[in-house]
Amino acid sequence: TIDWFHTWPEDALKGVALKFLNGVALPEGPVRNNVAELFSHFHLSVIAASSKMRAELKRENYVTPTHYLEITQGYKSLLLEKRKETGDASSRLENGLAKLEDAKEQVTKLVVIVEDKKVVVAAAEAECQELLKVIVVEKQAADAQKAQVEADSERISKEAEICNAIAADAKADLDVAMPALEKAMSEVDKLDKSAITEIKGFTKPPPAVGTVLEAVMIFMGKKTDWATAKTEMGQSNFLANIKGFDKDNIKDTIVAKIKKYVNDPNFTPEAVAKQSKAASSLCVWVHAIFLYAGVAKEVEPKRNALKKSQKELDVKQKALAIAQGQLAEVVAKVAELKDKYDTSVGQKNALRAEANDLSEKLDRADKLINGLAGEYTRWQAAIGGFKKALMDLVGDCLVATAFLSYAGPFDTVYRDALVSDWLARVKEKELPFSPNFSFVTLLADPVLVRDWNMQGLPADDFSTENGVIVSRGSRWPLMIDPQGQA
């Protein structure tokens, strides 16, 4: 027996479509019902086209309920896919527009910052110039003061050399008398009370001893008789007076009186020692004091000149020290100003570099924004087109799904007739769709199509449509290739 399957009635087709459309996001109003009616119309129109093709071309095309289930299920998935694809494309452009707007805002802010930086740089340059003027003035004053101080220092150094020469000359003279004086003092140090008692014990001193005591008494400003000498020697501080005698302030009259004693050939320590060892030590002392007094008399003018020169030198050296201190302060101030100037120049250069960097960034950003000005307008228009395209997907996906499910067995003439009828019905039902709808444009990937063409697929719309049907169809296709093109 043969099983006969009758065509589903239009109400049944509509009911199945409504069931599958549950959960599909569609605009409010009669859109859902109209889509279901169009499903059933598309199915019945394909049955009618198949009958016409059988009559005209003797080619059989069987339209089964499976085709109808495929279109109802495929519409839901294709609508979701295309909405996501279109929404993502719109979002990318919206993000691009947002970034351009943000860039414009940043450029506006950057313009203000650059202008502020230019003002700061100009102020820093002015400050550096003023500081440089101050440094030049201070440096000139410091150089002049330094030259004066160096001249004073050189002059004072020469005066110090003169003082040192005078002191050396005086010392050389004193060095002649000092050994004898030191020898005499060492001899006096040997004297003690017993030695003095020995001298004092003479009732009538020997001539040499008496002569020595006369000379000693003359130095002490006393009478030269033996009684006075014994009285002085009897004093407890006699030796102390001898050792601490003021040798630097001996009067010329005393030196003149002593001269005749020391010039006496018999007035020698050796001759006196024959009569008294203690008196011999005092004889050495008399000779040494006389020698020192003669030298001191010659040295005294030199000492006075040295003292005067030293006093003047001290005053000048103090003045020089003050001047050197003031010069050091000025030099330090100049160095401080130079450091400040270097710091200011560094800050100015850093500010200028920053301002130049900001200007370059501003220039690049301005060029970028101006270069994308056309893109900005195009993107705005494209976003508007995407919004309309999202609405038109309701009708476009409906026709595309029907084409994908039913159009495979038909040639170009029948396909065009079917698509024209379907679009007319979509328009009649007031569903949104693209006025220039194209199955290939909606579903074909241009990169993939170009690869197909490189592999040998003809570039006509019919071949491309077949390629899309084969690649996107949910069922295994039947491919008939009598020309052997595959």
Short mmCIF file of C-alpha atoms in Angstrom, two decimals:
data_model
loop_
_atom_site.label_atom_id
_atom_site.label_comp_id
_atom_site.label_asym_id
_atom_site.label_seq_id
_atom_site.Cartn_x
_atom_site.Cartn_y
_atom_site.Cartn_z
CA THR A 1 0.00 0.00 0.00
CA ILE A 2 1.07 3.64 -0.45
CA ASP A 3 0.96 6.14 2.46
CA TRP A 4 -0.46 9.46 1.27
CA PHE A 5 0.43 12.62 3.23
CA HIS A 6 -1.90 15.52 2.77
CA THR A 7 -0.73 19.11 2.92
CA TRP A 8 -1.16 20.79 6.30
CA PRO A 9 -3.98 23.32 6.31
CA GLU A 10 -3.08 27.00 6.78
CA ASP A 11 -4.52 27.15 10.32
CA ALA A 12 -2.42 24.19 11.39
CA LEU A 13 0.70 25.78 9.91
CA LYS A 14 -0.04 29.03 11.75
CA GLY A 15 -0.64 27.22 15.04
CA VAL A 16 2.69 25.39 14.81
CA ALA A 17 4.46 28.65 13.98
CA LEU A 18 2.92 30.46 16.96
CA LYS A 19 4.08 27.65 19.24
CA PHE A 20 7.66 27.91 18.02
CA LEU A 21 7.58 31.71 18.25
CA ASN A 22 7.04 31.59 22.00
CA GLY A 23 10.07 33.10 23.69
CA VAL A 24 11.17 35.00 20.58
CA ALA A 25 11.56 38.73 21.34
CA LEU A 26 9.36 40.54 18.82
CA PRO A 27 7.82 44.04 18.83
CA GLU A 28 4.50 44.55 20.54
CA GLY A 29 1.26 44.36 18.52
CA PRO A 30 0.24 42.00 15.75
CA VAL A 31 3.82 41.31 14.69
CA ARG A 32 3.97 37.80 16.20
CA ASN A 33 0.67 36.78 14.58
CA ASN A 34 1.70 38.26 11.23
CA VAL A 35 5.01 36.38 11.32
CA ALA A 36 3.15 33.13 11.93
CA GLU A 37 0.79 33.86 9.01
CA LEU A 38 3.78 34.59 6.77
CA PHE A 39 5.36 31.25 7.77
CA SER A 40 2.29 29.43 6.54
CA HIS A 41 2.10 31.58 3.38
CA PHE A 42 5.76 30.94 2.57
CA HIS A 43 5.23 27.19 2.95
CA LEU A 44 2.14 27.17 0.72
CA SER A 45 3.78 29.45 -1.87
CA VAL A 46 6.70 27.04 -2.16
CA ILE A 47 4.26 24.16 -2.71
CA ALA A 48 2.63 26.20 -5.49
CA ALA A 49 6.03 27.06 -7.03
CA SER A 50 7.02 23.38 -6.93
CA SER A 51 3.85 22.46 -8.81
CA LYS A 52 4.55 25.15 -11.40
CA MET A 53 8.17 23.93 -11.81
CA ARG A 54 6.94 20.35 -12.25
CA ALA A 55 4.57 21.50 -14.97
CA GLU A 56 7.10 23.72 -16.74
CA LEU A 57 10.44 21.97 -16.21
CA LYS A 58 9.34 18.41 -15.37
CA ARG A 59 11.36 18.69 -12.14
CA GLU A 60 9.90 17.37 -8.94
CA ASN A 61 10.36 19.13 -5.57
CA TYR A 62 8.82 17.62 -2.49
CA VAL A 63 7.80 20.10 0.21
CA THR A 64 7.38 18.30 3.53
CA PRO A 65 6.51 19.37 7.08
CA THR A 66 10.21 19.04 7.87
CA HIS A 67 10.84 22.09 5.72
CA TYR A 68 8.27 24.00 7.72
CA LEU A 69 9.70 22.95 11.09
CA GLU A 70 13.11 23.98 9.81
CA ILE A 71 11.95 27.49 8.95
CA THR A 72 10.18 28.01 12.29
CA GLN A 73 13.18 26.81 14.28
CA GLY A 74 15.75 28.46 12.02
CA TYR A 75 14.03 31.85 12.26
CA LYS A 76 14.49 31.95 16.02
CA SER A 77 18.23 31.09 15.91
CA LEU A 78 18.99 33.32 12.91
CA LEU A 79 17.20 36.27 14.50
CA LEU A 80 19.23 35.87 17.69
CA GLU A 81 22.48 35.49 15.72
CA LYS A 82 21.92 38.55 13.55
CA ARG A 83 20.69 40.68 16.44
CA LYS A 84 23.87 39.86 18.37
CA GLU A 85 26.06 40.46 15.33
CA THR A 86 24.39 43.78 14.52
CA GLY A 87 24.30 44.82 18.18
CA ASP A 88 28.02 44.06 18.59
CA ALA A 89 28.86 46.07 15.48
CA SER A 90 26.76 48.97 16.76
CA SER A 91 28.37 48.73 20.19
CA ARG A 92 31.84 48.87 18.66
CA LEU A 93 30.97 52.04 16.80
CA GLU A 94 29.30 53.52 19.87
CA ASN A 95 32.45 52.76 21.88
CA GLY A 96 34.49 54.36 19.14
CA LEU A 97 32.30 57.46 19.23
CA ALA A 98 32.55 57.56 23.03
CA LYS A 99 36.35 57.38 22.80
CA LEU A 100 36.38 60.17 20.23
CA GLU A 101 34.16 62.29 22.48
CA ASP A 102 36.45 61.54 25.39
CA ALA A 103 39.47 62.43 23.23
CA LYS A 104 37.83 65.73 22.27
CA GLU A 105 37.21 66.49 25.95
CA GLN A 106 40.78 65.59 26.85
CA VAL A 107 42.09 67.76 24.02
CA THR A 108 40.01 70.67 25.33
CA LYS A 109 41.48 70.18 28.79
CA LEU A 110 44.95 69.71 27.30
CA VAL A 111 44.69 73.04 25.49
CA VAL A 112 44.07 74.76 28.83
CA ILE A 113 46.96 72.87 30.46
CA VAL A 114 49.33 73.75 27.61
CA GLU A 115 48.43 77.42 27.83
CA ASP A 116 48.95 77.36 31.61
CA LYS A 117 52.31 75.64 31.13
CA LYS A 118 53.35 78.28 28.62
CA VAL A 119 52.58 80.99 31.18
CA VAL A 120 54.56 79.11 33.84
CA VAL A 121 57.50 78.62 31.46
CA ALA A 122 57.47 82.32 30.53
CA ALA A 123 57.46 83.25 34.23
CA ALA A 124 60.32 80.82 34.91
CA GLU A 125 62.35 82.29 32.04
CA ALA A 126 61.75 85.82 33.35
CA GLU A 127 62.81 84.71 36.83
CA CYS A 128 65.98 83.14 35.42
CA GLN A 129 66.84 86.34 33.55
CA GLU A 130 66.34 88.49 36.66
CA LEU A 131 68.38 86.07 38.73
CA LEU A 132 71.13 86.12 36.12
CA LYS A 133 71.28 89.92 36.32
CA VAL A 134 71.65 89.73 40.11
CA ILE A 135 74.39 87.10 39.76
CA VAL A 136 76.32 89.27 37.27
CA VAL A 137 76.21 92.28 39.62
CA GLU A 138 77.16 90.22 42.67
CA LYS A 139 79.92 88.47 40.73
CA GLN A 140 81.43 91.79 39.63
CA ALA A 141 81.36 93.06 43.22
CA ALA A 142 82.89 89.80 44.47
CA ASP A 143 85.65 89.94 41.84
CA ALA A 144 86.50 93.53 42.79
CA GLN A 145 86.47 92.69 46.49
CA LYS A 146 88.57 89.59 45.84
CA ALA A 147 91.15 91.64 43.94
CA GLN A 148 91.33 94.16 46.83
CA VAL A 149 91.67 91.40 49.42
CA GLU A 150 94.38 89.66 47.40
CA ALA A 151 96.29 92.96 47.07
CA ASP A 152 95.96 93.64 50.81
CA SER A 153 96.99 90.08 51.59
CA GLU A 154 100.08 90.38 49.41
CA ARG A 155 101.05 93.74 51.01
CA ILE A 156 100.48 92.43 54.54
CA SER A 157 102.48 89.30 53.73
CA LYS A 158 105.44 91.51 52.73
CA GLU A 159 105.08 93.53 55.95
CA ALA A 160 104.97 90.27 57.91
CA GLU A 161 108.20 89.23 56.18
CA ILE A 162 109.80 92.55 57.27
CA CYS A 163 108.64 91.96 60.87
CA ASN A 164 110.03 88.47 60.78
CA ALA A 165 113.35 89.81 59.47
CA ILE A 166 113.53 92.37 62.30
CA ALA A 167 112.69 89.67 64.87
CA ALA A 168 115.31 87.36 63.35
CA ASP A 169 117.92 90.15 63.45
CA ALA A 170 117.13 90.91 67.11
CA LYS A 171 117.22 87.26 67.98
CA ALA A 172 120.59 86.88 66.25
CA ASP A 173 121.98 89.70 68.37
CA LEU A 174 120.51 88.20 71.53
CA ASP A 175 121.88 84.81 70.64
CA VAL A 176 125.36 86.29 71.10
CA ALA A 177 124.71 87.26 74.74
CA MET A 178 122.35 84.50 75.77
CA PRO A 179 124.91 81.67 75.99
CA ALA A 180 127.08 83.72 78.34
CA LEU A 181 124.04 84.75 80.35
CA GLU A 182 122.84 81.18 80.59
CA LYS A 183 126.30 80.06 81.66
CA ALA A 184 126.38 82.80 84.30
CA MET A 185 122.95 81.84 85.59
CA SER A 186 124.01 78.23 85.81
CA GLU A 187 127.02 79.34 87.88
CA VAL A 188 124.75 81.47 90.08
CA ASP A 189 122.45 78.51 90.54
CA LYS A 190 125.38 76.71 92.12
CA LEU A 191 125.63 79.36 94.81
CA ASP A 192 123.95 78.75 98.13
CA LYS A 193 123.95 80.40 101.55
CA SER A 194 127.14 78.68 102.55
CA ALA A 195 128.91 80.11 99.52
CA ILE A 196 127.62 83.58 100.29
CA THR A 197 128.58 83.09 103.96
CA GLU A 198 132.07 82.19 102.77
CA ILE A 199 132.37 85.54 100.94
CA LYS A 200 130.73 87.41 103.77
CA GLY A 201 133.21 85.84 106.24
CA PHE A 202 136.08 87.94 104.88
CA THR A 203 136.86 90.77 107.35
CA LYS A 204 138.79 92.42 104.62
CA PRO A 205 138.08 90.79 101.26
CA PRO A 206 140.88 89.96 98.87
CA PRO A 207 141.25 92.58 96.13
CA ALA A 208 139.65 90.43 93.41
CA VAL A 209 136.68 89.50 95.64
CA GLY A 210 136.20 93.10 96.69
CA THR A 211 136.24 94.19 93.05
CA VAL A 212 133.56 91.65 92.12
CA LEU A 213 131.32 92.76 95.00
CA GLU A 214 131.80 96.40 94.00
CA ALA A 215 130.55 95.54 90.49
CA VAL A 216 127.60 93.59 91.93
CA MET A 217 126.68 96.51 94.18
CA ILE A 218 126.84 98.91 91.22
CA PHE A 219 124.34 96.72 89.31
CA MET A 220 122.07 96.73 92.39
CA GLY A 221 122.36 100.49 92.74
CA LYS A 222 124.08 100.28 96.17
CA LYS A 223 127.25 101.71 97.67
CA THR A 224 130.39 99.90 96.71
CA ASP A 225 132.00 99.67 100.19
CA TRP A 226 132.51 96.27 101.79
CA ALA A 227 130.15 96.98 104.70
CA THR A 228 127.26 97.60 102.29
CA ALA A 229 128.18 94.49 100.32
CA LYS A 230 128.19 92.37 103.52
CA THR A 231 124.84 93.83 104.52
CA GLU A 232 123.29 92.97 101.11
CA MET A 233 124.76 89.51 101.19
CA GLY A 234 123.22 89.09 104.61
CA GLN A 235 119.76 89.63 103.14
CA SER A 236 117.78 86.39 102.74
CA ASN A 237 116.74 87.33 99.20
CA PHE A 238 120.21 88.22 97.95
CA LEU A 239 120.51 85.16 95.71
CA ALA A 240 116.94 85.61 94.53
CA ASN A 241 117.73 89.21 93.54
CA ILE A 242 120.81 88.01 91.66
CA LYS A 243 118.85 85.29 89.79
CA GLY A 244 115.86 87.55 89.07
CA PHE A 245 117.85 90.67 88.19
CA ASP A 246 116.05 92.94 85.71
CA LYS A 247 118.62 92.72 82.95
CA ASP A 248 116.43 94.40 80.33
CA ASN A 249 116.19 97.79 82.09
CA ILE A 250 119.80 98.61 83.10
CA LYS A 251 120.68 102.31 82.99
CA ASP A 252 123.45 103.52 80.73
CA THR A 253 125.29 105.14 83.70
CA ILE A 254 125.48 101.77 85.42
CA VAL A 255 126.78 100.11 82.24
CA ALA A 256 129.40 102.86 81.94
CA LYS A 257 130.59 102.26 85.52
CA ILE A 258 130.76 98.48 85.01
CA LYS A 259 132.74 98.88 81.80
CA LYS A 260 135.98 99.74 83.62
CA TYR A 261 135.63 96.56 85.70
CA VAL A 262 135.06 94.15 82.83
CA ASN A 263 137.87 95.79 80.84
CA ASP A 264 140.31 95.11 83.70
CA PRO A 265 142.53 92.19 82.60
CA ASN A 266 142.51 90.85 86.13
CA PHE A 267 138.70 90.90 86.36
CA THR A 268 138.21 87.37 85.10
CA PRO A 269 136.44 84.38 86.64
CA GLU A 270 139.68 82.43 86.52
CA ALA A 271 141.63 85.10 88.42
CA VAL A 272 138.86 85.55 91.01
CA ALA A 273 138.51 81.78 91.44
CA LYS A 274 142.03 81.71 92.88
CA GLN A 275 140.74 83.76 95.79
CA SER A 276 137.06 82.62 96.02
CA LYS A 277 135.02 80.10 94.02
CA ALA A 278 131.75 81.79 95.00
CA ALA A 279 133.06 85.21 93.99
CA SER A 280 134.15 83.67 90.67
CA SER A 281 130.51 82.74 89.93
CA LEU A 282 129.45 86.32 90.69
CA CYS A 283 132.22 87.51 88.34
CA VAL A 284 130.82 85.36 85.57
CA TRP A 285 127.39 86.87 86.30
CA VAL A 286 128.75 90.45 86.10
CA HIS A 287 130.43 89.76 82.73
CA ALA A 288 127.24 88.12 81.37
CA ILE A 289 124.94 90.93 82.56
CA PHE A 290 127.31 93.54 81.09
CA LEU A 291 127.42 91.68 77.77
CA TYR A 292 123.65 91.27 77.72
CA ALA A 293 123.12 94.94 78.56
CA GLY A 294 125.36 95.96 75.63
CA VAL A 295 123.52 93.68 73.24
CA ALA A 296 120.11 94.71 74.63
CA LYS A 297 121.00 98.33 74.03
CA GLU A 298 121.58 97.57 70.36
CA VAL A 299 118.55 95.29 70.15
CA GLU A 300 116.17 97.69 71.88
CA PRO A 301 115.50 99.88 68.80
CA LYS A 302 114.92 96.74 66.82
CA ARG A 303 112.54 95.50 69.50
CA ASN A 304 110.67 98.76 69.47
CA ALA A 305 110.47 98.72 65.68
CA LEU A 306 109.35 95.10 65.83
CA LYS A 307 106.75 95.89 68.44
CA LYS A 308 105.43 98.79 66.42
CA SER A 309 105.44 96.80 63.19
CA GLN A 310 103.85 93.84 64.92
CA LYS A 311 101.12 96.05 66.34
CA GLU A 312 100.40 97.56 62.96
CA LEU A 313 100.60 94.11 61.38
CA ASP A 314 98.10 92.73 63.90
CA VAL A 315 95.65 95.52 63.07
CA LYS A 316 96.07 94.92 59.34
CA GLN A 317 95.79 91.15 59.72
CA LYS A 318 92.58 91.54 61.69
CA ALA A 319 91.25 93.86 58.99
CA LEU A 320 92.38 91.34 56.37
CA ALA A 321 90.66 88.51 58.25
CA ILE A 322 87.45 90.56 58.35
CA ALA A 323 87.76 91.32 54.63
CA GLN A 324 88.46 87.67 53.87
CA GLY A 325 85.40 86.70 55.92
CA GLN A 326 83.29 89.23 54.03
CA LEU A 327 84.72 87.94 50.75
CA ALA A 328 83.90 84.38 51.77
CA GLU A 329 80.33 85.47 52.48
CA VAL A 330 80.07 87.19 49.10
CA VAL A 331 81.58 84.17 47.32
CA ALA A 332 79.19 81.89 49.18
CA LYS A 333 76.30 84.16 48.23
CA VAL A 334 77.37 84.11 44.58
CA ALA A 335 77.68 80.31 44.73
CA GLU A 336 74.24 80.11 46.34
CA LEU A 337 72.79 82.37 43.65
CA LYS A 338 74.47 80.25 40.97
CA ASP A 339 73.03 77.07 42.50
CA LYS A 340 69.64 78.77 42.63
CA TYR A 341 70.07 79.85 39.03
CA ASP A 342 71.07 76.33 37.95
CA THR A 343 68.05 74.94 39.79
CA SER A 344 65.79 77.54 38.18
CA VAL A 345 67.22 76.76 34.73
CA GLY A 346 66.70 73.04 35.36
CA GLN A 347 63.12 73.63 36.44
CA LYS A 348 62.54 75.93 33.48
CA ASN A 349 63.95 73.35 31.06
CA ALA A 350 61.84 70.62 32.65
CA LEU A 351 58.74 72.81 32.36
CA ARG A 352 59.61 73.67 28.77
CA ALA A 353 60.16 69.99 27.92
CA GLU A 354 56.84 69.13 29.56
CA ALA A 355 55.10 71.96 27.68
CA ASN A 356 56.66 70.81 24.39
CA ASP A 357 55.63 67.23 25.11
CA LEU A 358 52.09 68.36 25.87
CA SER A 359 52.06 70.48 22.71
CA GLU A 360 53.19 67.50 20.64
CA LYS A 361 50.52 65.33 22.24
CA LEU A 362 47.95 68.04 21.58
CA ASP A 363 49.07 68.31 17.97
CA ARG A 364 48.90 64.54 17.46
CA ALA A 365 45.52 64.32 19.18
CA ASP A 366 44.21 67.22 17.12
CA LYS A 367 45.41 65.59 13.90
CA LEU A 368 43.84 62.29 14.98
CA ILE A 369 40.50 63.89 15.81
CA ASN A 370 40.47 65.95 12.62
CA GLY A 371 41.45 62.87 10.64
CA LEU A 372 38.59 60.91 12.21
CA ALA A 373 36.07 63.72 11.80
CA GLY A 374 34.73 62.07 8.65
CA GLU A 375 34.67 58.71 10.40
CA TYR A 376 32.80 60.28 13.30
CA THR A 377 30.01 61.41 10.97
CA ARG A 378 30.02 58.08 9.16
CA TRP A 379 29.92 56.14 12.42
CA GLN A 380 26.99 58.21 13.64
CA ALA A 381 25.17 57.45 10.42
CA ALA A 382 26.18 53.80 10.65
CA ILE A 383 24.86 53.56 14.22
CA GLY A 384 21.56 54.94 12.97
CA GLY A 385 21.66 52.35 10.18
CA PHE A 386 22.37 49.58 12.71
CA LYS A 387 19.42 50.64 14.80
CA LYS A 388 17.17 50.45 11.74
CA ALA A 389 18.82 47.17 10.72
CA LEU A 390 17.98 45.71 14.15
CA MET A 391 14.35 46.53 13.52
CA ASP A 392 14.48 45.29 9.91
CA LEU A 393 15.85 41.91 11.06
CA VAL A 394 12.30 40.85 11.89
CA GLY A 395 11.43 40.77 8.20
CA ASP A 396 14.90 40.10 6.76
CA CYS A 397 15.55 37.02 8.89
CA LEU A 398 12.04 35.75 8.05
CA VAL A 399 12.68 35.88 4.31
CA ALA A 400 16.28 34.63 4.67
CA THR A 401 15.19 31.63 6.75
CA ALA A 402 12.54 30.75 4.17
CA PHE A 403 15.12 31.06 1.39
CA LEU A 404 17.56 28.85 3.29
CA SER A 405 14.90 26.18 3.89
CA TYR A 406 13.04 26.16 0.56
CA ALA A 407 15.03 27.78 -2.29
CA GLY A 408 17.69 25.13 -2.83
CA PRO A 409 15.94 23.13 -5.62
CA PHE A 410 14.86 26.22 -7.60
CA ASP A 411 16.77 28.12 -10.26
CA THR A 412 17.27 31.87 -10.35
CA VAL A 413 13.94 32.68 -11.97
CA TYR A 414 11.90 30.78 -9.43
CA ARG A 415 14.01 32.07 -6.53
CA ASP A 416 13.53 35.68 -7.61
CA ALA A 417 9.81 35.14 -7.97
CA LEU A 418 9.54 33.58 -4.51
CA VAL A 419 11.60 36.33 -2.84
CA SER A 420 9.58 39.07 -4.58
CA ASP A 421 6.34 37.45 -3.40
CA TRP A 422 7.62 37.02 0.14
CA LEU A 423 8.86 40.61 0.40
CA ALA A 424 5.54 41.89 -0.92
CA ARG A 425 3.70 39.90 1.74
CA VAL A 426 6.13 41.16 4.46
CA LYS A 427 5.41 44.70 3.35
CA GLU A 428 1.70 43.97 3.25
CA LYS A 429 1.81 42.74 6.84
CA GLU A 430 3.70 45.96 7.78
CA LEU A 431 6.71 44.11 9.17
CA PRO A 432 10.00 45.99 9.10
CA PHE A 433 12.51 44.82 6.44
CA SER A 434 15.37 46.18 4.34
CA PRO A 435 14.22 47.78 1.06
CA ASN A 436 17.33 46.38 -0.67
CA PHE A 437 17.17 42.95 0.94
CA SER A 438 19.68 40.40 -0.35
CA PHE A 439 20.03 36.85 0.90
CA VAL A 440 23.74 36.82 0.06
CA THR A 441 24.40 40.17 1.74
CA LEU A 442 22.64 39.07 4.93
CA LEU A 443 24.13 35.59 5.35
CA ALA A 444 27.32 35.36 3.29
CA ASP A 445 30.77 36.09 4.79
CA PRO A 446 32.67 38.17 2.18
CA VAL A 447 36.01 36.63 3.18
CA LEU A 448 34.60 33.11 2.88
CA VAL A 449 32.95 33.92 -0.47
CA ARG A 450 36.23 35.25 -1.82
CA ASP A 451 37.92 32.01 -0.75
CA TRP A 452 35.19 30.04 -2.55
CA ASN A 453 35.82 32.06 -5.71
CA MET A 454 39.57 31.42 -5.42
CA GLN A 455 38.78 27.70 -5.12
CA GLY A 456 36.78 27.83 -8.40
CA LEU A 457 33.21 28.70 -7.44
CA PRO A 458 31.67 31.04 -10.05
CA ALA A 459 31.17 34.57 -8.81
CA ASP A 460 27.49 34.88 -9.82
CA ASP A 461 24.75 35.33 -7.19
CA PHE A 462 23.19 31.94 -7.93
CA SER A 463 26.40 30.05 -7.13
CA THR A 464 27.02 32.16 -4.03
CA GLU A 465 23.46 31.51 -2.84
CA ASN A 466 24.03 27.77 -3.29
CA GLY A 467 27.26 28.02 -1.31
CA VAL A 468 25.47 29.77 1.57
CA ILE A 469 22.65 27.18 1.53
CA VAL A 470 25.18 24.32 1.62
CA SER A 471 27.29 25.89 4.41
CA ARG A 472 24.43 27.16 6.62
CA GLY A 473 21.71 24.58 6.00
CA SER A 474 20.71 22.39 8.95
CA ARG A 475 20.26 19.30 6.75
CA TRP A 476 22.57 17.41 4.42
CA PRO A 477 22.23 18.98 0.96
CA LEU A 478 21.72 17.08 -2.27
CA MET A 479 24.12 18.52 -4.83
CA ILE A 480 23.52 17.86 -8.54
CA ASP A 481 26.49 18.80 -10.75
CA PRO A 482 25.86 17.70 -14.38
CA GLN A 483 28.53 20.10 -15.69
CA GLY A 484 31.21 18.69 -13.36
CA GLN A 485 32.02 22.05 -11.74
CA ALA A 486 32.41 20.71 -8.23
#
